[in-house]
Amino acid sequence: MIKVGVFGASGRVGRLLIEDLKQEKGMSLSTVYVRESLEFSIDPSVLVTNDMHVFLNACDIVIDFSLPEACQLLLEEALKSPKPIVVGTTGLDSHQMNLLKDASEIMPILYATNMSLGVALLSRLVNIAASTLEGFDIEIVEQHHRHKKDAPSGTALTLAYSAADGRGVDLDKVRVSGRNGNIGERSKDEIAVMALRGGDIVGRHTVGFYNDGEFIELNHTATSRNTFSKGALRAAKWLVEKPKGLYSIADCLEL
Ligand code: NAD
């Protein structure tokens, strides 16, 4: 039985992970990390702790859906007590990404800004489309619920990197994430990544390829957060046996 520790347990995805783990064969929830106290009841066999060291020692693998600064604390502690970690937290800055890379040199880490099979496939399709549809303007729009903190979404950025890779350009040099005022004509290489926020939208991403006379739009819509929690459990089962290294959801799904 694989013992799972959930980091970010009281969050929207964390709570679903706890529920989904009850039905999961071969895995069980052994511990949750909380900063203060847990606001909901949990099976008494689960260790609830605010001590990161105790948390890491009480599980075989950690699943993290928290916030960038919390994920950073987790990675810093994991460098002292290595453990396989599935990281689903988005919005990591360059320092936090470097920390994640450092940690993956001593433990297996799977980092995915989106745990869904559909988005993993979409990312592949975007890469192919970007290299095939030469000269088409690439524009990405993402929509999420009003509570989402980072923008553009990690998924939109992953899709943008995939498009930039297909096009052979450096995303950091061509990304546009806002247009306002007299900005002039669209440049040939730019890749726009725009964010909309509202209501309870779980996640919607559209990658458009626009040319004179025709356009293609590839769209993915998540209708339930269970897509992410179930995807993270699938990733955890896969990662727990792996050697140290940094893995993607595409590795896990063999895409
Ligand atoms: P949420 O705001 O509902 O939950 C955040 C959790 O982090 C809470 O449990 C909170 O208590 C915890 N937390 C915050 N600061 C902390 C700290 N300093 N120490 C410990 N815990 C702390 O968010 P959510 O909607 O559940 O999303 C969590 C993250 O996962 C976000 O970054 C979101 O963008 C990302 N996400 C990823 C995927 C994916 O498939 N990879 C899907 C959905 C959301």
CSV table of C-alpha atoms and ligand atoms in Angstrom, one decimal:
chain,number,residue,atom,x,y,z
A,1,MET,CA,0.0,0.0,0.0
A,2,ILE,CA,1.5,3.3,-1.1
A,3,LYS,CA,1.3,5.9,1.7
A,4,VAL,CA,0.4,9.3,0.3
A,5,GLY,CA,0.9,12.7,2.0
A,6,VAL,CA,-1.2,15.6,0.8
A,7,PHE,CA,0.2,19.1,0.9
A,8,GLY,CA,-2.4,21.8,0.4
A,9,ALA,CA,-5.0,19.5,1.9
A,10,SER,CA,-7.6,22.2,2.7
A,11,GLY,CA,-7.6,23.6,-0.8
A,12,ARG,CA,-10.0,23.0,-3.7
A,13,VAL,CA,-7.9,20.3,-5.3
A,14,GLY,CA,-6.4,19.0,-1.9
A,15,ARG,CA,-9.9,18.2,-0.6
A,16,LEU,CA,-10.7,16.2,-3.7
A,17,LEU,CA,-7.5,14.3,-3.4
A,18,ILE,CA,-8.5,13.2,0.1
A,19,GLU,CA,-11.9,12.1,-1.2
A,20,ASP,CA,-10.5,10.3,-4.2
A,21,LEU,CA,-7.9,8.5,-2.2
A,22,LYS,CA,-10.7,6.7,-0.3
A,23,GLN,CA,-11.6,4.8,-3.5
A,24,GLU,CA,-8.1,4.3,-4.8
A,25,LYS,CA,-6.7,0.8,-4.8
A,26,GLY,CA,-3.1,0.4,-3.7
A,27,MET,CA,-2.8,3.8,-2.2
A,28,SER,CA,-4.0,5.3,1.1
A,29,LEU,CA,-3.8,8.8,2.7
A,30,SER,CA,-1.3,8.6,5.5
A,31,THR,CA,-0.8,12.3,6.4
A,32,VAL,CA,-1.8,15.8,5.6
A,33,TYR,CA,0.2,19.0,6.3
A,34,VAL,CA,-1.7,21.9,7.8
A,35,ARG,CA,-0.4,25.3,8.9
A,36,GLU,CA,-2.8,25.6,11.8
A,37,SER,CA,-5.8,23.2,12.1
A,38,LEU,CA,-7.9,21.2,9.7
A,39,GLU,CA,-11.3,22.8,9.1
A,40,PHE,CA,-13.0,19.5,8.3
A,41,SER,CA,-13.1,16.0,9.8
A,42,ILE,CA,-10.7,13.3,8.6
A,43,ASP,CA,-10.2,9.6,9.3
A,44,PRO,CA,-8.5,9.3,12.7
A,45,SER,CA,-5.8,7.0,11.2
A,46,VAL,CA,-4.5,10.0,9.1
A,47,LEU,CA,-1.6,12.0,10.7
A,48,VAL,CA,-2.4,15.7,10.7
A,49,THR,CA,0.7,17.7,11.3
A,50,ASN,CA,2.2,21.2,11.0
A,51,ASP,CA,5.7,19.8,11.2
A,52,MET,CA,7.1,19.4,7.7
A,53,HIS,CA,9.8,16.9,8.8
A,54,VAL,CA,7.2,14.7,10.5
A,55,PHE,CA,4.9,15.0,7.4
A,56,LEU,CA,7.6,13.9,5.0
A,57,ASN,CA,8.6,10.9,7.2
A,58,ALA,CA,5.0,9.7,7.4
A,59,CYS,CA,4.5,9.0,3.7
A,60,ASP,CA,6.0,7.3,0.7
A,61,ILE,CA,5.1,10.1,-1.7
A,62,VAL,CA,3.8,13.7,-1.5
A,63,ILE,CA,1.2,15.3,-3.7
A,64,ASP,CA,1.4,19.1,-3.6
A,65,PHE,CA,-1.4,21.5,-4.7
A,66,SER,CA,-0.7,24.6,-2.7
A,67,LEU,CA,0.8,28.0,-3.5
A,68,PRO,CA,4.2,28.9,-4.8
A,69,GLU,CA,5.6,30.1,-1.5
A,70,ALA,CA,4.3,26.9,0.3
A,71,CYS,CA,5.7,24.7,-2.4
A,72,GLN,CA,9.0,26.4,-1.9
A,73,LEU,CA,9.0,25.5,1.8
A,74,LEU,CA,8.1,21.9,0.9
A,75,LEU,CA,11.0,21.6,-1.5
A,76,GLU,CA,13.5,23.2,0.9
A,77,GLU,CA,12.5,20.6,3.6
A,78,ALA,CA,12.5,17.8,1.0
A,79,LEU,CA,16.1,18.6,0.2
A,80,LYS,CA,16.9,17.5,3.8
A,81,SER,CA,14.4,14.5,3.8
A,82,PRO,CA,14.1,13.4,0.1
A,83,LYS,CA,10.8,12.0,-1.0
A,84,PRO,CA,9.1,11.5,-4.4
A,85,ILE,CA,6.9,14.5,-5.0
A,86,VAL,CA,4.1,15.2,-7.5
A,87,VAL,CA,4.0,19.0,-7.8
A,88,GLY,CA,0.7,20.5,-9.2
A,89,THR,CA,1.2,24.0,-7.9
A,90,THR,CA,1.4,26.6,-10.6
A,91,GLY,CA,2.9,30.1,-10.7
A,92,LEU,CA,6.4,29.1,-9.6
A,93,ASP,CA,9.0,31.8,-10.1
A,94,SER,CA,12.5,31.2,-11.5
A,95,HIS,CA,14.0,30.7,-8.0
A,96,GLN,CA,11.3,28.1,-7.2
A,97,MET,CA,11.7,26.4,-10.5
A,98,ASN,CA,15.5,26.2,-9.8
A,99,LEU,CA,14.8,24.7,-6.4
A,100,LEU,CA,12.5,22.1,-8.0
A,101,LYS,CA,15.3,21.2,-10.5
A,102,ASP,CA,17.8,21.0,-7.6
A,103,ALA,CA,15.5,18.7,-5.6
A,104,SER,CA,15.0,16.5,-8.7
A,105,GLU,CA,18.7,15.7,-8.6
A,106,ILE,CA,18.2,13.7,-5.4
A,107,MET,CA,14.6,12.6,-5.6
A,108,PRO,CA,12.0,11.8,-8.3
A,109,ILE,CA,9.8,14.9,-9.0
A,110,LEU,CA,6.9,15.1,-11.4
A,111,TYR,CA,6.0,18.7,-12.2
A,112,ALA,CA,2.8,19.3,-14.2
A,113,THR,CA,0.9,22.5,-14.5
A,114,ASN,CA,-2.1,20.4,-15.6
A,115,MET,CA,-2.6,16.8,-14.6
A,116,SER,CA,-5.2,16.0,-17.3
A,117,LEU,CA,-4.7,13.6,-20.2
A,118,GLY,CA,-6.6,16.0,-22.5
A,119,VAL,CA,-4.2,18.9,-21.9
A,120,ALA,CA,-1.2,16.7,-22.2
A,121,LEU,CA,-2.4,15.7,-25.7
A,122,LEU,CA,-3.4,19.3,-26.5
A,123,SER,CA,0.2,20.3,-25.8
A,124,ARG,CA,1.4,17.8,-28.3
A,125,LEU,CA,-1.1,18.9,-30.9
A,126,VAL,CA,-0.2,22.6,-30.4
A,127,ASN,CA,3.5,21.8,-31.0
A,128,ILE,CA,2.7,20.0,-34.3
A,129,ALA,CA,0.3,22.8,-35.4
A,130,ALA,CA,2.8,25.5,-34.6
A,131,SER,CA,5.4,23.9,-36.7
A,132,THR,CA,3.1,22.9,-39.5
A,133,LEU,CA,1.0,26.1,-39.8
A,134,GLU,CA,3.8,28.4,-40.9
A,135,GLY,CA,2.9,32.1,-40.8
A,136,PHE,CA,-0.3,31.6,-38.8
A,137,ASP,CA,-0.7,34.0,-35.8
A,138,ILE,CA,-0.7,32.1,-32.5
A,139,GLU,CA,-3.0,33.4,-29.7
A,140,ILE,CA,-3.9,31.7,-26.5
A,141,VAL,CA,-6.8,32.5,-24.2
A,142,GLU,CA,-7.4,30.9,-20.8
A,143,GLN,CA,-10.4,31.2,-18.5
A,144,HIS,CA,-10.5,30.4,-14.8
A,145,HIS,CA,-12.7,30.9,-11.7
A,146,ARG,CA,-12.5,34.2,-9.9
A,147,HIS,CA,-10.4,32.7,-7.0
A,148,LYS,CA,-7.3,31.8,-9.1
A,149,LYS,CA,-4.3,33.7,-8.0
A,150,ASP,CA,-1.7,33.4,-10.8
A,151,ALA,CA,-2.1,34.6,-14.4
A,152,PRO,CA,-1.7,33.6,-17.1
A,153,SER,CA,-2.3,30.0,-15.9
A,154,GLY,CA,0.5,27.5,-15.7
A,155,THR,CA,-1.3,25.5,-18.3
A,156,ALA,CA,-1.5,28.4,-20.7
A,157,LEU,CA,2.2,29.0,-20.3
A,158,THR,CA,3.0,25.3,-20.9
A,159,LEU,CA,0.9,25.5,-24.1
A,160,ALA,CA,2.7,28.7,-25.1
A,161,TYR,CA,6.1,27.0,-24.6
A,162,SER,CA,4.9,24.1,-26.7
A,163,ALA,CA,3.8,26.4,-29.5
A,164,ALA,CA,7.1,28.4,-29.3
A,165,ASP,CA,9.1,25.2,-29.5
A,166,GLY,CA,7.1,24.1,-32.6
A,167,ARG,CA,7.7,27.5,-34.1
A,168,GLY,CA,11.4,27.6,-33.2
A,169,VAL,CA,11.2,30.9,-31.2
A,170,ASP,CA,12.1,31.8,-27.6
A,171,LEU,CA,8.8,32.4,-25.7
A,172,ASP,CA,10.4,34.7,-23.2
A,173,LYS,CA,11.2,37.0,-26.2
A,174,VAL,CA,7.9,36.8,-28.0
A,175,ARG,CA,5.2,36.5,-25.3
A,176,VAL,CA,2.5,39.2,-25.0
A,177,SER,CA,0.2,39.0,-22.1
A,178,GLY,CA,-1.7,42.3,-22.4
A,179,ARG,CA,-2.7,44.8,-25.1
A,180,ASN,CA,-4.0,48.3,-24.4
A,181,GLY,CA,-3.9,51.6,-26.2
A,182,ASN,CA,-2.2,52.5,-29.5
A,183,ILE,CA,0.1,49.5,-29.6
A,184,GLY,CA,0.5,49.2,-33.4
A,185,GLU,CA,0.2,46.2,-35.6
A,186,ARG,CA,0.7,42.7,-34.3
A,187,SER,CA,4.3,41.5,-34.9
A,188,LYS,CA,4.8,38.3,-36.9
A,189,ASP,CA,6.4,36.2,-34.1
A,190,GLU,CA,4.5,37.3,-31.0
A,191,ILE,CA,2.5,34.7,-29.1
A,192,ALA,CA,-0.3,36.2,-27.0
A,193,VAL,CA,-1.3,34.5,-23.7
A,194,MET,CA,-4.4,36.2,-22.3
A,195,ALA,CA,-6.2,35.5,-19.1
A,196,LEU,CA,-9.9,35.9,-18.2
A,197,ARG,CA,-11.3,35.4,-14.7
A,198,GLY,CA,-14.8,34.8,-13.6
A,199,GLY,CA,-17.4,32.6,-11.8
A,200,ASP,CA,-16.6,29.0,-11.2
A,201,ILE,CA,-14.8,28.0,-14.4
A,202,VAL,CA,-12.6,25.1,-13.7
A,203,GLY,CA,-10.3,25.7,-16.6
A,204,ARG,CA,-10.7,26.5,-20.3
A,205,HIS,CA,-7.8,26.9,-22.8
A,206,THR,CA,-8.0,27.8,-26.4
A,207,VAL,CA,-5.0,27.9,-28.7
A,208,GLY,CA,-5.8,29.7,-31.9
A,209,PHE,CA,-3.8,29.6,-35.2
A,210,TYR,CA,-5.0,32.5,-37.4
A,211,ASN,CA,-4.2,33.2,-41.0
A,212,ASP,CA,-5.8,35.2,-43.9
A,213,GLY,CA,-8.7,33.1,-45.1
A,214,GLU,CA,-8.8,30.5,-42.3
A,215,PHE,CA,-8.1,29.8,-38.7
A,216,ILE,CA,-8.0,26.8,-36.4
A,217,GLU,CA,-8.8,26.8,-32.7
A,218,LEU,CA,-7.8,23.9,-30.4
A,219,ASN,CA,-9.8,24.0,-27.2
A,220,HIS,CA,-9.8,22.1,-23.9
A,221,THR,CA,-12.3,22.5,-21.2
A,222,ALA,CA,-12.0,20.9,-17.7
A,223,THR,CA,-15.5,20.4,-16.4
A,224,SER,CA,-14.5,19.0,-13.0
A,225,ARG,CA,-11.5,19.4,-10.7
A,226,ASN,CA,-11.5,15.6,-10.3
A,227,THR,CA,-9.7,15.5,-13.6
A,228,PHE,CA,-6.7,17.1,-11.7
A,229,SER,CA,-7.0,15.0,-8.5
A,230,LYS,CA,-7.4,11.7,-10.4
A,231,GLY,CA,-4.6,12.7,-12.8
A,232,ALA,CA,-2.3,13.5,-9.8
A,233,LEU,CA,-3.0,10.1,-8.2
A,234,ARG,CA,-2.2,8.3,-11.5
A,235,ALA,CA,1.0,10.4,-11.6
A,236,ALA,CA,1.9,9.5,-8.0
A,237,LYS,CA,1.4,5.7,-8.6
A,238,TRP,CA,3.7,6.0,-11.6
A,239,LEU,CA,6.4,8.2,-9.9
A,240,VAL,CA,6.8,6.3,-6.7
A,241,GLU,CA,8.9,3.6,-8.3
A,242,LYS,CA,11.0,6.0,-10.4
A,243,PRO,CA,14.6,7.0,-9.8
A,244,LYS,CA,15.6,10.6,-9.0
A,245,GLY,CA,14.9,13.0,-11.9
A,246,LEU,CA,12.5,15.6,-13.2
A,247,TYR,CA,9.5,14.1,-15.0
A,248,SER,CA,6.6,15.6,-16.9
A,249,ILE,CA,3.0,14.4,-17.3
A,250,ALA,CA,3.9,13.4,-20.8
A,251,ASP,CA,6.5,11.0,-19.4
A,252,CYS,CA,3.9,9.5,-17.1
A,253,LEU,CA,1.3,9.1,-19.9
A,254,GLU,CA,4.0,8.0,-22.4
A,255,LEU,CA,2.8,10.6,-24.9
B,1,NAD,P1,-6.5,26.7,-3.0
B,1,NAD,O1,-6.2,28.2,-2.8
B,1,NAD,O2,-7.9,26.2,-2.9
B,1,NAD,O3,-5.6,25.8,-2.0
B,1,NAD,C1,-4.3,26.2,-1.7
B,1,NAD,C2,-3.8,25.3,-0.5
B,1,NAD,O4,-2.5,25.7,-0.2
B,1,NAD,C3,-4.7,25.5,0.7
B,1,NAD,O5,-4.8,24.2,1.3
B,1,NAD,C4,-3.8,26.3,1.6
B,1,NAD,O6,-4.0,26.1,3.0
B,1,NAD,C5,-2.4,25.8,1.2
B,1,NAD,N1,-1.4,26.8,1.6
B,1,NAD,C6,-1.3,28.1,1.3
B,1,NAD,N2,-0.2,28.6,1.8
B,1,NAD,C7,0.4,27.6,2.5
B,1,NAD,C8,1.6,27.5,3.3
B,1,NAD,N3,2.4,28.6,3.5
B,1,NAD,N4,2.0,26.3,3.8
B,1,NAD,C9,1.2,25.3,3.6
B,1,NAD,N5,0.1,25.3,2.9
B,1,NAD,C10,-0.3,26.4,2.4
B,1,NAD,O7,-6.0,26.4,-4.5
B,1,NAD,P2,-6.4,25.2,-5.5
B,1,NAD,O8,-7.4,25.7,-6.4
B,1,NAD,O9,-6.5,23.9,-4.7
B,1,NAD,O10,-5.0,25.1,-6.3
B,1,NAD,C11,-3.8,24.9,-5.7
B,1,NAD,C12,-2.7,25.0,-6.7
B,1,NAD,O11,-2.8,24.0,-7.7
B,1,NAD,C13,-2.7,26.4,-7.5
B,1,NAD,O12,-1.3,26.8,-7.8
B,1,NAD,C14,-3.4,26.1,-8.8
B,1,NAD,O13,-3.1,26.9,-9.8
B,1,NAD,C15,-2.9,24.7,-9.0
B,1,NAD,N6,-3.7,23.8,-9.8
B,1,NAD,C16,-3.0,22.9,-10.6
B,1,NAD,C17,-3.7,22.0,-11.3
B,1,NAD,C18,-2.9,20.9,-12.1
B,1,NAD,O14,-3.5,20.1,-12.8
B,1,NAD,N7,-1.6,20.9,-12.0
B,1,NAD,C19,-5.1,22.0,-11.4
B,1,NAD,C20,-5.7,22.9,-10.6
B,1,NAD,C21,-5.0,23.8,-9.8
